[in-house]
Coordinates of C-alpha atoms in Angstrom, one line a residue:
M18 CA 23.3 -31.3 -7.4
R19 CA 23.6 -29.5 -10.8
R20 CA 20.4 -31.2 -11.9
K21 CA 18.5 -30.1 -9.0
S22 CA 20.0 -26.4 -9.4
G23 CA 19.1 -26.6 -13.2
A24 CA 15.5 -27.3 -12.0
L25 CA 14.8 -24.9 -9.8
A26 CA 16.3 -22.3 -12.1
V27 CA 13.9 -23.6 -14.7
Y28 CA 10.8 -23.4 -12.4
A29 CA 11.8 -19.5 -10.8
A30 CA 12.1 -18.4 -14.4
A31 CA 8.7 -20.1 -15.4
F32 CA 7.1 -18.7 -12.1
L33 CA 8.2 -14.9 -12.7
V34 CA 6.8 -15.2 -16.3
F35 CA 3.6 -16.5 -15.4
L36 CA 3.3 -13.8 -12.3
Y37 CA 4.8 -10.7 -14.3
A38 CA 4.0 -11.6 -18.4
P39 CA 0.5 -9.9 -17.5
A40 CA 2.1 -6.7 -16.2
I41 CA 4.5 -6.8 -19.4
L42 CA 1.5 -6.9 -21.6
L43 CA -0.1 -4.0 -20.1
P44 CA 2.4 -1.2 -21.3
V45 CA 2.9 -3.0 -24.5
F46 CA -0.9 -2.7 -25.6
A47 CA -1.3 1.3 -23.8
F48 CA 1.4 2.2 -26.3
N49 CA -0.6 0.2 -29.4
D50 CA -2.2 2.2 -32.1
S51 CA -5.2 0.1 -32.1
K52 CA -8.5 -0.6 -30.2
I53 CA -8.1 -4.5 -30.5
I54 CA -5.9 -6.1 -27.7
A55 CA -4.3 -8.2 -30.0
F56 CA -1.0 -9.4 -31.8
P57 CA 0.2 -8.6 -34.4
L58 CA 1.1 -4.8 -33.1
S59 CA -0.5 -2.2 -35.5
G60 CA 2.0 0.8 -34.6
F61 CA 3.1 3.3 -31.7
T62 CA 1.1 5.8 -30.1
L63 CA 0.4 8.2 -27.7
E64 CA -3.2 8.7 -28.2
W65 CA -4.3 7.0 -25.1
F66 CA -2.8 8.9 -22.9
R67 CA -3.7 12.0 -24.1
Q68 CA -7.5 10.5 -23.5
I69 CA -6.6 10.5 -20.4
L70 CA -6.0 14.2 -19.6
G71 CA -9.6 15.1 -21.1
A72 CA -11.5 12.5 -18.9
D73 CA -12.9 14.6 -16.2
A74 CA -14.6 11.6 -14.6
L75 CA -11.5 9.9 -14.3
H76 CA -9.8 13.2 -12.9
D77 CA -12.4 13.2 -10.0
A78 CA -12.3 9.5 -9.5
T79 CA -8.2 10.0 -9.2
L80 CA -8.4 12.9 -6.7
N81 CA -11.1 10.7 -4.4
S82 CA -8.5 7.8 -4.5
L83 CA -5.3 9.9 -3.5
F84 CA -7.3 11.3 -0.7
I85 CA -8.5 8.0 0.4
A86 CA -4.5 6.8 0.1
M87 CA -3.2 9.1 1.7
T88 CA -5.7 10.0 4.7
T89 CA -5.3 5.9 5.1
A90 CA -1.7 5.9 5.1
V91 CA -1.5 8.4 7.8
L92 CA -4.1 6.9 10.1
A93 CA -3.0 3.4 9.8
T94 CA 0.9 4.2 10.3
A95 CA -0.2 6.0 13.3
L96 CA -2.5 2.9 14.4
G97 CA 0.8 0.8 13.2
T98 CA 3.0 2.6 15.1
F99 CA 1.3 1.9 18.4
A100 CA 0.6 -1.8 17.8
A101 CA 4.4 -2.1 16.8
R102 CA 5.5 -0.1 19.7
A103 CA 3.4 -1.8 22.4
A104 CA 4.3 -5.4 20.7
T105 CA 8.2 -5.0 21.0
R106 CA 8.6 -2.9 24.2
Y107 CA 5.8 -4.0 26.5
K108 CA 4.4 -7.1 28.3
F109 CA 0.7 -7.0 28.8
P110 CA -2.3 -10.2 29.6
A111 CA -3.4 -11.4 26.5
K112 CA -0.4 -10.0 23.9
A113 CA -0.4 -12.7 21.8
G114 CA -3.8 -12.9 21.4
I115 CA -4.4 -9.0 20.6
M116 CA -1.5 -8.7 18.4
G117 CA -2.7 -11.7 16.4
L118 CA -6.3 -9.9 16.3
V119 CA -4.8 -6.9 14.8
M120 CA -2.9 -9.1 12.3
T121 CA -6.0 -10.6 11.4
P122 CA -7.3 -8.5 8.3
L123 CA -3.9 -10.3 6.7
V124 CA -5.7 -13.7 6.4
L125 CA -9.3 -12.6 5.8
P126 CA -10.7 -12.4 2.3
E127 CA -11.3 -9.0 1.2
I128 CA -14.9 -9.8 0.2
I129 CA -15.7 -11.2 3.8
V130 CA -14.3 -8.1 5.1
G131 CA -16.0 -5.8 2.6
V132 CA -19.4 -7.6 3.4
S133 CA -18.8 -7.3 7.2
L134 CA -18.2 -3.7 7.0
L135 CA -21.2 -3.0 5.1
V136 CA -23.5 -4.8 7.2
A137 CA -22.0 -2.9 10.4
I138 CA -21.8 0.3 8.9
L139 CA -25.6 -0.1 7.7
Q140 CA -26.6 -1.2 11.1
L141 CA -25.2 1.7 12.6
G142 CA -27.4 4.1 10.5
M143 CA -23.9 5.6 8.8
E144 CA -24.2 6.8 4.8
L145 CA -21.6 5.1 2.4
S146 CA -19.0 7.6 1.6
L147 CA -15.3 8.5 1.1
F148 CA -15.3 8.4 4.7
T149 CA -16.4 4.3 5.0
I150 CA -13.7 3.6 2.6
I151 CA -10.9 5.3 4.5
L152 CA -12.1 2.9 7.6
G153 CA -12.2 -0.3 5.6
H154 CA -8.8 0.6 4.1
V155 CA -7.5 1.3 7.4
L156 CA -8.6 -1.8 8.8
I157 CA -6.6 -4.0 5.9
C158 CA -3.4 -1.5 6.0
T159 CA -2.8 -1.3 9.8
P160 CA -1.4 -4.9 9.8
F161 CA 1.1 -4.1 7.1
S162 CA 2.1 -1.2 8.9
A163 CA 2.4 -2.6 12.3
A164 CA 4.6 -5.5 10.6
I165 CA 6.9 -3.0 9.0
L166 CA 7.3 -0.7 12.1
G167 CA 7.7 -4.0 14.3
S168 CA 10.8 -4.8 12.5
A169 CA 12.1 -1.1 13.0
F170 CA 11.2 -1.3 16.5
Q171 CA 12.8 -4.8 17.6
N172 CA 16.3 -3.5 15.8
L173 CA 15.9 -0.6 17.9
D174 CA 18.7 -0.8 20.8
N175 CA 16.6 -0.1 24.2
S176 CA 19.9 1.3 25.9
L177 CA 19.8 4.3 23.7
E178 CA 16.1 5.3 25.2
E179 CA 17.3 4.3 28.9
A180 CA 20.4 6.6 28.2
S181 CA 18.3 9.6 27.1
I182 CA 16.1 9.2 30.1
D183 CA 18.7 8.6 32.6
L184 CA 20.4 12.0 31.3
G185 CA 17.0 13.7 32.3
R186 CA 15.0 13.7 28.9
S187 CA 11.4 13.2 29.3
R188 CA 9.8 10.2 27.4
F189 CA 8.5 12.7 25.1
D190 CA 11.9 13.9 24.0
T191 CA 13.3 10.6 24.0
F192 CA 10.9 9.3 21.4
R193 CA 11.2 12.7 19.3
L194 CA 15.1 12.9 19.4
I195 CA 16.1 8.9 19.7
T196 CA 13.1 6.7 18.7
L197 CA 11.6 8.5 15.6
P198 CA 14.9 9.4 13.7
L199 CA 15.7 6.0 13.9
V200 CA 12.5 4.2 13.1
L201 CA 11.7 6.8 10.9
P202 CA 12.8 5.2 7.5
G203 CA 10.1 2.6 8.8
V204 CA 7.5 4.9 9.1
L205 CA 7.9 6.1 5.6
A206 CA 7.8 2.3 4.6
S207 CA 4.8 2.1 5.8
L208 CA 3.2 5.2 4.7
L209 CA 4.2 4.2 1.2
V210 CA 2.9 0.9 1.2
S211 CA -0.4 2.1 3.1
F212 CA -0.5 4.5 0.2
T213 CA -0.1 2.1 -2.5
I214 CA -2.5 -0.7 -1.2
S215 CA -5.1 1.9 -0.4
L216 CA -4.6 3.4 -3.9
D217 CA -5.4 0.1 -5.8
E218 CA -7.9 -1.6 -3.5
F219 CA -11.1 -2.7 -5.3
I220 CA -13.2 -4.8 -3.5
I221 CA -14.0 -2.9 -0.4
A222 CA -14.3 0.3 -1.9
F223 CA -16.8 -1.2 -4.5
F224 CA -18.8 -2.2 -1.1
L225 CA -18.2 0.9 0.7
A226 CA -17.9 3.6 -1.7
G227 CA -22.0 4.6 -2.2
N228 CA -22.2 7.5 -4.8
E229 CA -18.7 8.1 -4.7
T230 CA -15.9 6.6 -7.4
T231 CA -12.6 5.7 -6.8
L232 CA -9.9 5.1 -9.2
P233 CA -10.3 1.2 -9.4
I234 CA -14.2 1.5 -9.5
Y235 CA -14.0 3.8 -12.3
I236 CA -11.9 1.3 -14.2
W237 CA -14.1 -1.8 -13.5
G238 CA -17.1 0.6 -14.6
Q239 CA -15.2 1.2 -17.9
L240 CA -14.5 -2.3 -18.7
R241 CA -17.9 -2.6 -20.1
F242 CA -16.9 -0.5 -23.3
P243 CA -14.7 -2.1 -25.6
Q244 CA -13.5 1.0 -27.1
K245 CA -12.4 2.1 -23.8
I246 CA -10.0 -0.7 -23.2
P247 CA -6.9 0.9 -24.6
T248 CA -7.3 4.2 -22.4
L249 CA -7.8 1.8 -19.6
M250 CA -4.6 0.0 -20.6
A251 CA -2.8 3.7 -20.4
V252 CA -4.0 4.2 -17.1
G253 CA -3.2 0.9 -15.8
T254 CA 0.3 1.6 -17.3
V255 CA 0.4 4.7 -15.1
L256 CA -0.6 2.9 -12.0
L257 CA 1.8 0.1 -12.4
A258 CA 4.6 2.3 -13.1
A259 CA 3.6 4.5 -9.8
S260 CA 2.9 1.4 -7.5
L261 CA 6.2 -0.4 -8.6
T262 CA 8.2 3.1 -7.6
L263 CA 6.2 3.6 -4.5
L264 CA 6.8 -0.3 -3.5
A265 CA 10.5 -0.2 -4.5
T266 CA 11.2 3.1 -2.4
A267 CA 9.2 1.5 0.7
E268 CA 11.2 -1.6 0.4
F269 CA 14.5 0.4 0.3
L270 CA 13.4 2.6 3.2
R271 CA 12.5 -0.6 5.1
R272 CA 16.1 -2.2 4.8
S273 CA 17.6 1.1 5.6
S274 CA 15.6 1.3 8.8
I275 CA 16.7 -2.0 9.9
R276 CA 20.0 -1.2 9.5
R277 CA 20.2 1.6 11.1
T278 CA 23.0 1.9 14.1
G279 CA 22.7 3.8 17.2
A280 CA 25.0 6.7 15.5
D281 CA 22.1 9.0 14.9
A282 CA 20.8 8.5 18.1
A283 CA 23.9 9.3 20.2
K284 CA 23.6 12.7 18.5
G285 CA 20.4 13.1 20.1
L286 CA 21.6 12.5 23.5
M287 CA 24.0 15.4 23.2

């Protein structure tokens, strides 16, 4: 038994090193005082981070990505809320099949989704823009939102809503005073996860951007120039730190949503 536990620990350690070693090397070279990405390190510098401040094209791409990510997060969370609510509270024909279609983007390769959306959008006569990127990102983020909010709604006690309606509250007031406060951590987690996915997404944005540039597309374009690699390492370090922070916050909020009891909802009935 001990041998099996030891082998499992070695496997887990090797897997973690394989998975996270590239992410650890990113900030290491971002602070390295050399344009050559290799060991040994030549020294410590903040020059590459200072160059970020003077890159106007990078700033424009970042603003585009932030706009897309925020819009996507709101729309995907709204759609995910509807889907999760319907899946956990109502029975309707072909429910399993419909929910399966909602979750399908989770298992489809992004390049297939990107090409399909590009063909559909061009056939409809639409111009490629930030709006078309948002459409694509909403498509892939909605299943994540539905999954997160599904657990929040599933752990919600139906009797709380029924009691609110019995006491004379309308369904809207019940949702506003009872349901929403209880699932709010799940909503915030959905917003953060959708924002992070959209901010980092490249393939769909690459197909649907047209003349617009997002941050991942900008990074891809700059990879052609070896002298830009250290600056991109610095950009990647900032993105890595932001993504980890957002995902950690989202996970904390998701768990908080699951642990929520009916105590807060009882206050809304008074």
